[in-house]
Tab-separated table of C-alpha atoms in Angstrom:
chain	number	residue	atom	x	y	z
A	93	UNK	CA	105.552	-70.571	-165.480
A	94	UNK	CA	102.121	-69.559	-166.715
A	95	UNK	CA	100.838	-73.031	-165.994
A	96	UNK	CA	102.136	-72.883	-162.467
A	97	UNK	CA	100.624	-69.470	-161.958
A	98	UNK	CA	97.298	-70.843	-163.242
A	99	UNK	CA	97.417	-73.763	-160.832
A	100	UNK	CA	98.143	-71.377	-157.930
A	101	UNK	CA	95.141	-69.249	-158.835
A	102	UNK	CA	92.949	-72.390	-159.074
A	103	UNK	CA	94.057	-73.527	-155.575
A	104	UNK	CA	93.443	-70.029	-154.175
A	105	UNK	CA	89.971	-69.948	-155.791
A	106	UNK	CA	89.086	-73.416	-154.338
A	107	UNK	CA	90.296	-72.402	-150.879
A	108	UNK	CA	88.227	-69.171	-151.102
A	109	UNK	CA	85.113	-71.075	-152.175
A	110	UNK	CA	85.533	-73.591	-149.326
A	111	UNK	CA	86.057	-70.761	-146.826
A	112	UNK	CA	82.952	-68.943	-148.049
A	113	UNK	CA	80.835	-72.133	-147.871
A	114	UNK	CA	82.171	-72.743	-144.380
A	115	UNK	CA	81.316	-69.268	-143.165
A	116	UNK	CA	77.834	-69.358	-144.718
A	117	UNK	CA	77.260	-72.806	-143.226
A	118	UNK	CA	78.310	-71.563	-139.775
A	119	UNK	CA	75.979	-68.581	-139.879
A	120	UNK	CA	73.125	-70.762	-141.265
A	121	UNK	CA	73.599	-73.261	-138.433
A	122	UNK	CA	73.713	-70.430	-135.884
A	123	UNK	CA	70.509	-68.930	-137.224
A	124	UNK	CA	68.850	-72.348	-137.155
A	125	UNK	CA	69.815	-73.159	-133.608
A	126	UNK	CA	68.788	-69.706	-132.437
A	127	UNK	CA	65.439	-70.102	-134.145
A	128	UNK	CA	64.856	-73.524	-132.533
A	129	UNK	CA	65.867	-72.210	-129.127
A	130	UNK	CA	63.547	-69.232	-129.401
A	131	UNK	CA	60.638	-71.355	-130.559
A	132	UNK	CA	61.094	-73.803	-127.651
A	133	UNK	CA	61.367	-70.893	-125.230
A	134	UNK	CA	58.190	-69.274	-126.531
A	135	UNK	CA	56.405	-72.590	-126.373
A	136	UNK	CA	57.375	-72.844	-122.688
A	137	UNK	CA	56.026	-69.337	-122.069
A	138	UNK	CA	52.697	-70.488	-123.434
A	139	UNK	CA	52.778	-73.684	-121.399
A	140	UNK	CA	53.670	-71.731	-118.259
A	141	UNK	CA	50.727	-69.370	-118.885
A	142	UNK	CA	48.391	-72.329	-119.328
A	143	UNK	CA	49.659	-74.125	-116.196
A	144	UNK	CA	49.358	-71.031	-113.989
A	145	UNK	CA	45.771	-70.499	-115.286
A	146	UNK	CA	44.889	-74.143	-114.565
A	147	UNK	CA	46.538	-74.010	-111.114
A	148	UNK	CA	44.560	-70.859	-110.264
A	149	UNK	CA	41.293	-72.360	-111.581
A	150	UNK	CA	41.968	-75.490	-109.471
A	151	UNK	CA	42.729	-73.446	-106.346
A	152	UNK	CA	39.593	-71.360	-106.905
A	153	UNK	CA	37.517	-74.517	-107.281
A	154	UNK	CA	38.980	-75.912	-104.051
A	155	UNK	CA	38.058	-72.707	-102.236
A	156	UNK	CA	34.531	-72.902	-103.578
A	157	UNK	CA	34.207	-76.503	-102.461
A	158	UNK	CA	35.476	-75.616	-99.009
A	159	UNK	CA	33.005	-72.769	-98.843
A	160	UNK	CA	30.194	-75.109	-99.807
A	161	UNK	CA	31.228	-77.630	-97.172
A	162	UNK	CA	31.188	-74.903	-94.526
A	163	UNK	CA	27.509	-74.105	-95.325
A	164	UNK	CA	26.566	-77.635	-94.203
A	165	UNK	CA	27.119	-76.656	-90.535
A	166	UNK	CA	30.484	-78.353	-90.648
A	167	UNK	CA	28.880	-81.800	-91.039
A	168	UNK	CA	29.833	-84.281	-93.727
A	169	UNK	CA	27.858	-87.369	-94.642
A	170	UNK	CA	29.378	-90.806	-94.867
A	171	UNK	CA	28.628	-90.873	-98.594
A	172	UNK	CA	30.554	-87.663	-99.034
A	173	UNK	CA	33.569	-89.034	-97.085
A	174	UNK	CA	33.603	-92.251	-99.128
A	175	UNK	CA	33.328	-90.221	-102.344
A	176	UNK	CA	36.218	-88.022	-101.355
A	177	UNK	CA	38.357	-91.054	-100.473
A	178	UNK	CA	37.566	-92.564	-103.845
A	179	UNK	CA	38.473	-89.362	-105.666
A	180	UNK	CA	41.744	-89.160	-103.801
A	181	UNK	CA	42.602	-92.715	-104.820
A	182	UNK	CA	41.958	-91.792	-108.478
A	183	UNK	CA	43.857	-88.509	-108.378
A	184	UNK	CA	47.193	-89.219	-110.059
A	185	UNK	CA	49.243	-87.680	-112.808
A	186	UNK	CA	48.284	-89.368	-116.074
A	187	UNK	CA	50.439	-88.813	-119.168
A	188	UNK	CA	51.701	-85.553	-117.737
A	189	UNK	CA	48.184	-84.205	-117.062
A	190	UNK	CA	47.409	-82.954	-113.606
A	191	UNK	CA	44.178	-84.554	-112.367
A	192	UNK	CA	44.815	-84.325	-108.627
A	193	UNK	CA	44.160	-80.627	-108.159
A	194	UNK	CA	47.788	-80.168	-107.162
A	195	UNK	CA	49.836	-77.417	-108.746
A	196	UNK	CA	51.641	-78.469	-111.906
A	197	UNK	CA	55.169	-77.241	-112.520
A	198	UNK	CA	56.305	-76.174	-116.009
A	199	UNK	CA	59.612	-77.805	-116.955
A	200	UNK	CA	61.950	-76.763	-119.692
A	201	UNK	CA	64.494	-79.529	-120.568
A	202	UNK	CA	64.004	-80.738	-116.990
A	203	UNK	CA	64.499	-77.306	-115.365
A	204	UNK	CA	61.729	-75.622	-113.457
A	205	UNK	CA	60.150	-72.495	-114.951
A	206	UNK	CA	59.324	-70.013	-112.184
A	207	UNK	CA	58.073	-67.095	-114.294
A	208	UNK	CA	58.215	-65.310	-117.588
A	209	UNK	CA	59.731	-62.002	-118.725
A	210	UNK	CA	58.657	-59.788	-121.595
A	211	UNK	CA	60.210	-56.522	-122.720
A	212	UNK	CA	58.106	-54.834	-125.472
A	213	UNK	CA	60.802	-52.271	-126.309
A	214	UNK	CA	63.249	-54.914	-127.550
A	215	UNK	CA	60.553	-57.458	-128.522
A	216	UNK	CA	61.571	-60.410	-126.304
A	217	UNK	CA	59.562	-62.878	-124.249
A	218	UNK	CA	61.219	-65.808	-122.413
A	219	UNK	CA	60.694	-68.200	-119.510
A	220	UNK	CA	62.578	-67.582	-116.272
A	221	UNK	CA	64.379	-70.716	-115.005
A	222	UNK	CA	64.974	-71.456	-111.325
A	223	UNK	CA	68.542	-72.776	-111.695
A	224	UNK	CA	71.415	-70.600	-112.760
A	225	UNK	CA	73.952	-72.739	-114.642
A	226	UNK	CA	75.774	-72.644	-117.997
A	227	UNK	CA	73.224	-75.117	-119.298
A	228	UNK	CA	70.165	-73.079	-118.304
A	229	UNK	CA	71.673	-69.886	-119.613
A	230	UNK	CA	71.687	-71.462	-123.090
A	231	UNK	CA	67.942	-72.107	-122.871
A	232	UNK	CA	66.352	-68.995	-121.405
A	233	UNK	CA	66.633	-66.258	-118.788
A	234	UNK	CA	67.653	-67.405	-115.328
A	235	UNK	CA	67.043	-66.142	-111.805
A	236	UNK	CA	70.397	-65.473	-110.076
A	237	UNK	CA	69.533	-63.792	-106.799
A	238	UNK	CA	68.188	-63.999	-104.062
A	239	UNK	CA	67.727	-67.615	-103.101
A	240	UNK	CA	65.433	-69.516	-103.090
A	241	UNK	CA	64.806	-67.835	-106.423
A	242	UNK	CA	61.361	-69.402	-106.907
A	243	UNK	CA	60.104	-67.463	-103.892
A	244	UNK	CA	61.678	-64.196	-104.988
A	245	UNK	CA	59.772	-63.485	-108.243
A	246	UNK	CA	57.599	-60.373	-107.849
A	247	UNK	CA	58.383	-60.153	-104.133
A	248	UNK	CA	59.697	-57.171	-102.214
A	249	UNK	CA	63.391	-56.834	-102.814
A	250	UNK	CA	65.707	-57.080	-105.815
A	251	UNK	CA	65.270	-60.011	-108.166
A	252	UNK	CA	68.354	-60.450	-110.367
A	253	UNK	CA	67.934	-61.992	-113.789
A	254	UNK	CA	70.783	-63.099	-116.019
A	255	UNK	CA	70.687	-63.679	-119.791
A	256	UNK	CA	73.237	-64.206	-122.554
A	257	UNK	CA	74.297	-61.516	-124.987
A	258	UNK	CA	74.556	-63.224	-128.313
A	259	UNK	CA	74.817	-59.873	-130.138
A	260	UNK	CA	71.921	-60.876	-132.355
A	261	UNK	CA	68.897	-59.423	-130.601
A	262	UNK	CA	68.066	-62.599	-128.708
A	263	UNK	CA	67.981	-63.141	-124.964
A	264	UNK	CA	69.443	-60.062	-123.260
A	265	UNK	CA	71.519	-58.923	-126.285
A	266	UNK	CA	69.663	-55.607	-126.510
A	267	UNK	CA	68.999	-54.637	-122.910
A	268	UNK	CA	71.609	-51.898	-123.318
A	269	UNK	CA	69.109	-50.173	-125.676
A	270	UNK	CA	66.582	-49.763	-122.821
A	271	UNK	CA	66.137	-46.271	-121.459
A	272	UNK	CA	64.388	-44.657	-118.507
A	273	UNK	CA	60.685	-45.287	-118.624
A	274	UNK	CA	60.764	-48.492	-120.652
A	275	UNK	CA	58.546	-51.282	-119.296
A	276	UNK	CA	59.363	-54.898	-118.255
A	277	UNK	CA	56.664	-57.402	-117.430
A	278	UNK	CA	57.287	-60.285	-115.062
A	279	UNK	CA	54.728	-63.072	-114.501
A	280	UNK	CA	55.113	-65.295	-111.446
A	281	UNK	CA	53.842	-68.849	-110.646
A	282	UNK	CA	50.619	-67.443	-109.182
A	283	UNK	CA	49.792	-66.073	-112.608
A	284	UNK	CA	50.294	-62.468	-111.427
A	285	UNK	CA	52.005	-60.083	-113.808
A	286	UNK	CA	53.874	-57.125	-112.333
A	287	UNK	CA	55.081	-54.298	-114.555
A	288	UNK	CA	58.407	-52.656	-113.806
A	289	UNK	CA	59.787	-49.394	-115.198
A	290	UNK	CA	63.414	-48.883	-116.081
A	291	UNK	CA	65.237	-46.112	-114.194
A	292	UNK	CA	68.930	-46.942	-114.516
A	293	UNK	CA	71.088	-48.447	-117.263
A	294	UNK	CA	74.838	-48.660	-116.917
A	295	UNK	CA	77.975	-50.779	-117.459
A	296	UNK	CA	80.250	-52.171	-114.768
A	297	UNK	CA	83.026	-54.730	-114.438
A	298	UNK	CA	82.183	-58.427	-114.634
A	299	UNK	CA	83.381	-58.840	-111.034
A	300	UNK	CA	81.003	-56.221	-109.599
A	301	UNK	CA	77.871	-57.763	-108.027
A	302	UNK	CA	76.804	-54.853	-105.853
A	303	UNK	CA	73.787	-54.448	-108.099
A	304	UNK	CA	72.499	-57.773	-106.768
A	305	UNK	CA	72.703	-57.000	-103.040
A	306	UNK	CA	71.476	-53.408	-103.234
A	307	UNK	CA	68.790	-52.195	-100.829
A	308	UNK	CA	65.483	-51.487	-102.529
A	309	UNK	CA	64.033	-49.791	-99.410
A	310	UNK	CA	60.913	-51.959	-99.345
A	311	UNK	CA	60.161	-51.767	-103.092
A	312	UNK	CA	59.748	-54.542	-105.627
A	313	UNK	CA	62.571	-54.204	-108.113
A	314	UNK	CA	64.459	-56.231	-110.711
A	315	UNK	CA	68.001	-56.060	-112.035
A	316	UNK	CA	68.863	-57.464	-115.505
A	317	UNK	CA	72.446	-58.413	-116.231
A	318	UNK	CA	74.312	-59.508	-119.300
A	319	UNK	CA	77.785	-59.434	-120.816
A	320	UNK	CA	78.572	-56.088	-122.399
A	321	UNK	CA	79.901	-55.790	-125.941
A	322	UNK	CA	83.145	-54.666	-124.255
A	323	UNK	CA	85.356	-57.432	-122.890
A	324	UNK	CA	85.293	-57.656	-119.115
A	325	UNK	CA	82.168	-55.490	-118.799
A	326	UNK	CA	78.512	-56.173	-117.956
A	327	UNK	CA	75.414	-54.220	-118.843
A	328	UNK	CA	73.034	-53.702	-115.897
A	329	UNK	CA	69.404	-52.509	-115.954
A	330	UNK	CA	67.473	-51.485	-112.886
A	331	UNK	CA	63.656	-51.328	-112.892
A	332	UNK	CA	61.113	-50.600	-110.150
A	333	UNK	CA	57.493	-51.734	-109.856
A	334	UNK	CA	54.929	-49.486	-111.535
A	335	UNK	CA	52.180	-48.651	-109.063
């Protein structure tokens, strides 16, 4: 009897150890994947910043060249024409580097980055992806409304951004902690950063999308949306441009 009791305790102990190892392994794997995702996202923010700077520098250089051409009474020598044709022939993308003077897009796992978002209060900074799918939501913040989303960033109207709530501080997990007056920074593809100020934080049902189609009365505004900690609910944050 004592021997059987001892065997039972041994089995229970082994099962408990296996369960503990499994739980610890799960959380370790989750922490690792979250860390990798965040590092990749932050790298894309840096790449987006660099590309927008290069695009702006290229556009500025083109404007300067056009201005210089205009000072020549609108005339162009044959040598200049031949030189321009030669440059155009050589202007191609080489190993991912933009040598043509054309704007270079930033891609994250093949998806176009159309901006970045940073929220100092909850210490997050992520790329904003053009496509809104289950795949892109696992990578970064996505633009949901209006379409075309690439043309809606920092424009008059209501830009809606979606992000996952992993309940671990990443992505939009903590937007429910934002309060009136907190700042949100959005950078668009022109390299312009617009600061928005939070003025409304609330919860609604997951079927309610009136926050997306609301009238901003000619103002630039954003709406952040994520799953609430309560089942069937969403947390919504409204913010308006700081002028």
